[in-house]
Coordinates of C-alpha atoms and ligand atoms in Angstrom, one line a residue:
X744 CA -0.1 -6.5 2.7
X745 CA 3.0 -4.4 2.5
X746 CA 5.9 -5.0 5.1
X747 CA 8.2 -2.3 6.3
X748 CA 11.9 -2.5 5.4
X749 CA 13.1 -4.0 8.8
X750 CA 10.4 -6.7 8.5
X751 CA 11.4 -7.5 4.9
X752 CA 15.1 -7.7 5.8
X753 CA 14.0 -10.0 8.9
X754 CA 12.4 -12.2 6.2
X755 CA 15.5 -12.2 4.0
X756 CA 17.5 -13.0 6.8
X757 CA 15.6 -16.1 7.6
X758 CA 16.5 -17.2 4.1
X759 CA 19.9 -16.5 4.5
X760 CA 20.1 -13.5 2.5
X761 CA 23.1 -11.1 3.7
X762 CA 21.7 -8.1 5.3
X763 CA 23.3 -5.7 7.8
X764 CA 22.8 -6.3 11.7
X765 CA 20.4 -3.9 13.2
X766 CA 17.2 -3.0 15.3
X767 CA 14.2 -1.1 15.0
X768 CA 13.0 1.5 17.5
X769 CA 10.2 3.7 18.1
X770 CA 11.7 6.3 20.6
X771 CA 15.1 8.2 20.2
X772 CA 16.4 6.5 23.6
X773 CA 15.7 3.0 22.0
X774 CA 17.3 4.3 18.7
X775 CA 20.3 5.1 20.7
X776 CA 20.6 1.9 22.5
X777 CA 20.2 0.1 19.1
X778 CA 23.0 1.9 17.8
X779 CA 25.3 1.2 21.0
X780 CA 24.4 -2.5 20.6
X781 CA 25.7 -2.4 17.1
X782 CA 28.8 -0.8 18.7
X783 CA 30.5 -0.1 15.5
X784 CA 30.0 3.3 13.8
X785 CA 28.9 4.7 11.5
X786 CA 25.2 3.4 11.7
X787 CA 22.4 4.2 9.3
X788 CA 19.4 5.6 10.9
X789 CA 16.5 4.8 8.4
X790 CA 12.8 5.9 8.5
X791 CA 10.3 3.2 8.3
X792 CA 7.3 4.0 6.1
X793 CA 5.7 2.0 3.4
X794 CA 6.6 4.4 0.7
X795 CA 9.8 4.7 -1.4
X796 CA 12.2 7.6 -1.9
X797 CA 13.0 7.9 1.8
X798 CA 16.5 8.8 1.2
X799 CA 15.5 11.7 -1.1
X800 CA 13.0 12.8 1.5
X801 CA 15.8 13.0 4.4
X802 CA 14.4 9.9 5.9
X803 CA 18.0 7.9 5.8
X804 CA 21.0 9.3 7.5
X805 CA 24.4 8.2 8.3
X806 CA 25.6 8.8 11.9
X807 CA 29.5 8.7 12.9
X808 CA 28.7 9.0 16.5
X809 CA 26.0 8.2 19.1
X810 CA 25.4 12.1 19.5
X811 CA 24.6 11.8 15.5
X812 CA 22.3 8.8 16.2
X813 CA 20.4 11.1 18.7
X814 CA 20.1 14.1 16.5
X815 CA 19.0 11.9 13.6
X816 CA 16.4 9.8 15.3
X817 CA 14.9 13.0 16.7
X818 CA 14.7 14.7 13.4
X819 CA 13.2 11.6 11.6
X820 CA 10.8 10.0 14.3
X821 CA 7.7 12.0 13.6
X822 CA 8.6 13.3 10.2
X823 CA 6.3 13.2 7.4
X824 CA 7.1 11.2 4.3
X825 CA 4.7 11.7 1.5
X826 CA 2.0 11.5 3.9
X827 CA 3.0 8.8 6.1
X828 CA 4.3 9.7 9.8
X829 CA 7.6 8.1 10.7
X830 CA 6.9 6.1 13.9
X831 CA 9.8 3.5 13.6
X832 CA 13.4 3.8 12.6
X833 CA 15.6 1.1 11.7
X834 CA 19.1 1.4 12.9
X835 CA 21.9 -0.7 11.1
X836 CA 25.4 -0.9 10.6
X837 CA 26.4 1.3 7.7
X838 CA 27.9 -0.4 4.5
X839 CA 30.4 0.7 2.0
X840 CA 28.9 0.7 -1.4
X841 CA 31.0 0.0 -4.6
X842 CA 27.9 -0.7 -6.7
X843 CA 24.2 -0.3 -6.4
X844 CA 22.2 -2.9 -8.1
X845 CA 18.5 -3.5 -8.3
X846 CA 16.7 -7.2 -8.1
X847 CA 13.0 -8.1 -7.7
X848 CA 10.5 -10.9 -8.3
X849 CA 6.7 -10.2 -9.0
X850 CA 3.8 -11.9 -10.6
X851 CA 3.5 -11.1 -14.4
X852 CA -0.3 -11.4 -14.6
X853 CA -0.2 -11.3 -18.4
X854 CA 2.7 -14.0 -18.8
X855 CA 0.8 -16.1 -15.9
X856 CA 4.3 -16.6 -14.4
X857 CA 7.0 -15.2 -12.3
X858 CA 9.0 -12.1 -13.5
X859 CA 12.5 -11.6 -12.2
X860 CA 13.9 -8.0 -12.9
X861 CA 17.7 -7.4 -12.2
X862 CA 19.7 -4.3 -13.3
X863 CA 23.3 -2.9 -12.8
X864 CA 21.5 0.5 -12.5
X865 CA 20.0 0.2 -8.8
X866 CA 19.6 2.7 -5.9
X867 CA 17.2 4.8 -8.1
X868 CA 13.6 3.9 -8.8
X869 CA 13.4 1.1 -11.2
X870 CA 10.5 3.2 -13.1
X871 CA 13.1 5.9 -14.0
X872 CA 15.5 3.0 -15.4
X873 CA 12.8 1.4 -17.4
X874 CA 11.7 4.9 -19.0
X875 CA 15.2 6.1 -19.9
X876 CA 17.2 2.8 -20.3
X877 CA 15.1 -0.3 -20.6
X878 CA 17.8 -2.4 -21.9
X879 CA 19.5 -1.8 -18.5
X880 CA 17.0 -4.3 -16.9
X881 CA 17.5 -7.8 -17.6
X882 CA 14.2 -9.8 -17.2
X883 CA 13.5 -13.7 -17.0
X884 CA 10.1 -15.3 -16.7
X885 CA 10.6 -18.4 -14.0
X886 CA 8.4 -21.5 -14.6
X887 CA 7.1 -22.1 -10.9
X888 CA 7.7 -25.9 -11.8
X889 CA 11.5 -25.5 -12.6
X890 CA 12.0 -22.9 -10.0
X891 CA 15.1 -20.6 -10.4
X892 CA 18.1 -22.9 -11.2
X893 CA 21.6 -21.9 -10.4
X894 CA 22.4 -22.3 -14.2
X895 CA 19.4 -19.6 -15.1
X896 CA 20.5 -17.3 -12.4
X897 CA 24.2 -17.2 -13.6
X898 CA 22.8 -16.5 -17.3
X899 CA 20.6 -13.8 -15.8
X900 CA 23.2 -12.1 -13.6
X901 CA 25.5 -12.3 -17.0
X902 CA 22.8 -10.6 -19.0
X903 CA 22.4 -7.5 -16.5
X904 CA 26.2 -7.1 -16.7
X905 CA 26.8 -6.9 -12.9
X906 CA 30.5 -6.6 -11.9
X907 CA 32.3 -9.7 -12.1
X908 CA 33.2 -9.5 -8.3
X909 CA 29.2 -9.6 -7.7
X910 CA 28.5 -12.7 -9.7
X911 CA 28.6 -15.6 -7.2
X912 CA 27.0 -13.4 -4.4
X913 CA 24.3 -12.4 -6.7
X914 CA 23.6 -15.9 -8.1
X915 CA 23.1 -16.9 -4.5
X916 CA 21.2 -14.4 -3.3
X917 CA 18.7 -14.3 -6.1
X918 CA 18.0 -18.1 -5.6
X919 CA 17.2 -17.3 -2.1
X920 CA 15.4 -14.3 -2.9
X921 CA 13.1 -16.5 -5.3
X922 CA 12.7 -19.0 -2.6
X923 CA 11.6 -16.3 0.0
X924 CA 9.1 -15.1 -2.7
X925 CA 7.4 -18.5 -3.5
X926 CA 7.5 -19.7 0.0
X927 CA 6.4 -16.5 1.5
X928 CA 3.4 -16.1 -0.7
X929 CA 4.5 -12.8 -1.9
X930 CA 3.4 -10.5 -4.6
X931 CA 6.6 -8.6 -4.8
X932 CA 10.2 -8.9 -3.2
X933 CA 12.5 -6.1 -4.2
X934 CA 16.1 -5.3 -3.2
X935 CA 17.1 -1.8 -4.3
X936 CA 19.9 -1.3 -4.0
X937 CA 21.4 -4.7 -3.8
X938 CA 24.8 -3.7 -3.2
X939 CA 28.4 -4.9 -4.1
X940 CA 31.0 -3.5 -1.3
X941 CA 34.4 -2.8 -1.9
X942 CA 35.1 -5.9 -0.3
X943 CA 33.6 -7.9 -2.9
X944 CA 30.6 -8.9 -0.7
X945 CA 27.0 -8.6 -2.0
X946 CA 24.1 -7.7 0.2
X947 CA 20.7 -6.5 0.7
X948 CA 20.6 -2.8 1.5
X949 CA 16.8 -2.3 1.3
X950 CA 13.9 -4.6 1.4
X951 CA 10.4 -4.1 -0.1
X952 CA 7.9 -7.1 0.2
X953 CA 4.3 -7.5 -0.2
X954 CA 2.4 -10.5 0.8
X955 CA -0.7 -12.0 -0.6
X956 CA -3.0 -11.6 2.3
X957 CA -5.4 -14.2 0.7
X958 CA -2.8 -16.8 1.6
X959 CA -2.3 -15.7 5.2
X960 CA -3.8 -18.7 6.4
X961 CA -0.7 -20.3 5.6
X962 CA 1.4 -18.0 7.5
X963 CA 1.8 -16.3 10.8
X964 CA 1.2 -12.9 9.9
X965 CA 0.1 -11.3 13.2
X966 CA 3.3 -9.4 13.7
X967 CA 2.7 -7.7 10.3
X968 CA -1.0 -7.5 10.9
X969 CA -0.2 -5.4 14.1
X970 CA 2.0 -2.7 12.3
X971 CA -0.2 -2.3 9.3
X972 CA -0.7 1.4 8.3
X973 CA -4.2 1.8 7.5
X974 CA -5.7 4.6 5.4
X975 CA -7.7 6.6 8.3
X976 CA -10.7 6.4 6.3
X977 CA -10.4 2.7 5.8
X978 CA -9.7 2.4 9.5
X979 CA -12.8 4.3 10.5
X980 CA -15.0 2.2 8.0
X981 CA -13.4 -1.1 9.2
X982 CA -14.3 -0.3 12.8
X983 CA -17.9 0.3 11.8
X984 CA -18.0 -3.0 10.1
X985 CA -18.5 -1.2 6.7
X986 CA -17.0 -2.5 3.3
X987 CA -15.0 0.3 2.2
X988 CA -12.1 1.1 -0.1
X989 CA -10.7 4.5 -0.1
X990 CA -10.1 6.2 -3.6
X991 CA -9.0 9.8 -4.5
X992 CA -12.0 11.5 -6.0
X993 CA -14.5 14.1 -4.8
X994 CA -17.8 12.2 -5.2
X995 CA -18.5 10.1 -2.0
X996 CA -20.3 6.6 -2.8
X997 CA -22.8 4.9 -0.5
X998 CA -24.7 1.9 -2.4
X999 CA -26.1 -1.2 -1.3
X1000 CA -24.4 -4.4 -2.6
X1001 CA -20.8 -5.0 -3.7
X1002 CA -21.9 -4.9 -7.5
X1003 CA -24.2 -2.0 -7.2
X1004 CA -21.3 0.0 -5.4
X1005 CA -19.0 -1.1 -8.1
X1006 CA -21.3 0.3 -10.8
X1007 CA -21.7 3.5 -8.9
X1008 CA -18.1 3.7 -9.0
X1009 CA -18.1 3.1 -12.7
X1010 CA -21.0 5.4 -13.8
X1011 CA -19.3 8.3 -11.8
X1012 CA -16.3 8.1 -13.8
X1013 CA -18.2 7.6 -17.2
X1014 CA -19.9 11.0 -16.6
X1015 CA -16.7 12.8 -16.0
X1016 CA -16.6 12.7 -12.2
X1017 CA -14.2 10.8 -9.8
X1018 CA -15.5 8.7 -6.7
X1019 CA -13.8 9.5 -3.4
X1020 CA -14.5 5.6 -2.4
X1021 CA -16.4 2.4 -2.8
X1022 CA -18.8 1.9 0.1
X1023 CA -21.3 -1.2 0.2
X1024 CA -23.6 -1.0 3.2
X1025 CA -24.9 -4.2 2.4
X1026 CA -28.4 -5.4 3.2
X1027 CA -29.5 -3.7 6.4
X1028 CA -29.6 0.0 5.1
X1029 CA -31.1 1.3 8.8
X1030 CA -30.5 4.7 10.5
X1031 CA -27.3 3.1 12.3
X1032 CA -25.6 1.7 9.2
X1033 CA -26.5 4.8 7.1
X1034 CA -25.3 7.2 10.0
X1035 CA -22.1 5.2 10.2
X1036 CA -21.4 5.5 6.3
X1037 CA -22.3 9.1 6.1
X1038 CA -19.7 9.7 9.0
X1039 CA -17.1 8.0 7.4
X1040 CA -17.7 9.7 3.9
X1041 CA -17.9 13.1 5.6
X1042 CA -14.5 12.6 7.3
X1043 CA -12.8 12.5 4.0
X1044 CA -11.7 16.1 3.3
X1045 CA -11.6 15.7 -0.5
X1046 CA -15.5 14.7 -0.6
X1047 CA -17.6 17.5 -2.4
X1048 CA -20.6 15.8 -2.9
X1049 CA -22.4 12.3 -1.8
X1050 CA -24.1 10.0 -4.2
X1051 CA -26.6 7.7 -2.3
X1052 CA -27.6 4.9 -4.7
X1053 CA -29.8 2.2 -3.2
X1054 CA -31.9 -0.5 -4.8
X1055 CA -34.5 -2.0 -2.6
X1056 CA -34.7 -5.8 -2.6
X1057 CA -35.0 -7.4 0.5
X1058 CA -34.3 -4.0 2.0
X1059 CA -37.4 -2.1 1.2
X1060 CA -37.3 1.5 -0.1
X1061 CA -39.5 2.9 2.7
X1062 CA -37.1 1.5 5.2
X1063 CA -34.2 2.7 3.7
X1064 CA -35.5 6.1 3.3
X1065 CA -36.4 6.3 7.0
X1066 CA -32.9 5.4 7.7
X1067 CA -31.5 8.0 5.5
X1068 CA -33.8 10.5 7.1
X1069 CA -33.1 9.5 10.9
X1070 CA -29.1 9.6 9.8
X1071 CA -29.5 13.3 8.5
X1072 CA -30.7 14.3 11.5
X1073 CA -27.6 12.6 13.3
X1074 CA -24.6 13.6 11.1
X1075 CA -23.4 17.0 10.5
X1076 CA -23.2 17.0 6.7
X1077 CA -22.2 20.3 4.8
X1078 CA -21.8 18.8 1.3
X1079 CA -24.7 18.2 -1.1
X1080 CA -26.3 14.8 -1.5
X1081 CA -27.9 13.0 -4.3
X1082 CA -30.2 10.2 -3.5
X1083 CA -31.5 7.5 -6.0
X1084 CA -33.8 5.0 -4.7
X1085 CA -35.2 2.3 -6.7
X1086 CA -36.8 -1.2 -6.5
X1087 CA -39.1 -2.6 -3.8
X1088 CA -41.2 0.1 -2.3
X1089 CA -39.3 2.9 -4.1
X1090 CA -42.5 5.0 -4.5
X1091 CA -43.1 4.9 -0.8
X1092 CA -39.4 5.5 0.0
X1093 CA -39.3 8.8 -2.6
X1094 CA -42.5 10.1 -0.8
X1095 CA -40.7 9.9 2.7
X1096 CA -37.7 11.7 1.2
X1097 CA -39.6 14.2 -0.4
X1098 CA -40.5 15.9 2.9
X1099 CA -36.7 16.4 3.4
X1100 CA -35.2 17.5 -0.1
X1101 CA -33.5 20.6 -0.4
X1102 CA -30.9 22.5 -2.3
X1103 CA -28.4 20.5 -0.5
X1104 CA -30.4 17.0 -0.6
X1105 CA -31.7 16.1 -4.1
X1106 CA -33.3 13.1 -5.3
X1107 CA -33.1 11.8 -8.8
X1108 CA -35.2 8.8 -10.7
X1109 CA -32.1 7.4 -12.4
X1110 CA -28.8 6.2 -11.6
X1111 CA -27.3 8.2 -14.5
X1112 CA -29.2 11.2 -13.6
X1113 CA -28.2 11.0 -10.1
X1114 CA -24.6 10.4 -11.2
X1115 CA -24.6 13.6 -13.3
X1116 CA -26.2 15.7 -10.8
X1117 CA -23.5 14.5 -7.9
X1118 CA -20.4 15.1 -10.2
X1119 CA -21.8 18.4 -11.2
X1120 CA -22.2 19.5 -7.4
X1121 CA -18.9 18.3 -6.9
X1122 CA -17.2 20.9 -9.2
Ligands
GDP1322 P1 14.9 4.4 -0.2 O1 15.2 5.9 -0.6 O2 13.4 4.6 0.6 O3 14.9 3.4 -1.5 O4 15.6 4.0 0.8 P2 17.2 2.9 0.7 O5 17.1 2.1 2.0 O6 17.3 2.4 -0.7 O7 18.3 4.1 0.8 C1 18.5 4.9 -0.2 C2 19.9 5.2 -0.4 O8 20.4 5.7 0.7 C3 20.7 4.2 -0.9 O9 20.6 3.8 -2.3 C4 21.9 4.4 -0.5 O10 22.5 5.3 -1.6 C5 22.0 5.2 0.8 N1 22.2 4.4 1.9 C6 21.5 3.7 2.7 N2 22.2 2.7 3.3 C7 23.3 3.0 3.2 C8 24.6 2.4 3.9 O11 24.5 1.6 4.8 N3 25.9 3.0 3.5 C9 25.8 4.1 2.4 N4 26.8 4.6 2.2 N5 24.6 4.5 1.8 C10 23.4 4.1 2.3
MN1323 MN1 15.7 1.6 -1.9

């Protein structure tokens, strides 16, 4: 679960990590009020979207006066940043920057432990630093039993070659950041940039936090849940009680059972196509469920063909076929569809479907043939 910058900063603040005072706003008037409450210009107006590079996209602006806050908030609220609509802005007191650093903790799955990364080259994407100057990133692996000791943190800061003036502040913040990461059950905590001010203060100018939703029962995530940005397709599927994961391809997938749905996604890739989604309709493949699934899939503009892959078990093939036929009458579908039906009562099911096949509704006897046909039709 990804947090917005302001939520990440509130979390950091609760661990005594220095952040700038500020407030979040959903309207221009509230943004102005937040700036006036800070009462000390300049302030920064920051788009709250869960995507990086907001600065470059024009979503972060300094305001010297209350009128500029209004102008910037008007421009930024409603702005589209890489497909994310800005619904909130965070207003904070502007900082003077001497140096911009990068700091993060994440789980290194291959090392089976926590990875800390620190760099004197912050403010830019860490991927770019990793590419152009990998030695500029000082890495440490923290044993969860030992935690991050002051001694280790000090050595780490020295290895990253931060300015001497930043050493004490960075050592302190990194230990607190590690604590926030572990206590919060986070998958990632990132500060980019972590700044050194001309007065010699170190503090977090940005916050990126991803929490492990599986550990949600240990925390009160209600406020975070309420502000989650969901993929519109996933939201629609979620509302219909469907197990759906949005992907980027062109072949819509409907299958019964999570294992079969995953195999269907795999086989589409295997024959050179790209799945638009994972969708498991579960056991009850009746007309309602099938119609709901088709509505979600046809609501995805990228979908150019649909592959329905059903293996009859407890759900019998003829019942599934009747469900598909009824759903086809209810949902407007303008892309071709390939159906593969096998298992219990598959013969009866195919018989029912045969009366409804056309150029746009095909049936195939095997999963491989159906995948090939669906991929071909998506081209
Ligand atoms: P991102 O582009 O989404 O990563 O957003 P950031 O919060 O990291 O801001 C991007 C850049 O805007 C930073 O690297 C800074 O250079 C600049 N910036 C953000 N806040 C301030 C501020 O308070 N003062 C100054 N001078 N620059 C800021
Ligand atoms: Mn940033």
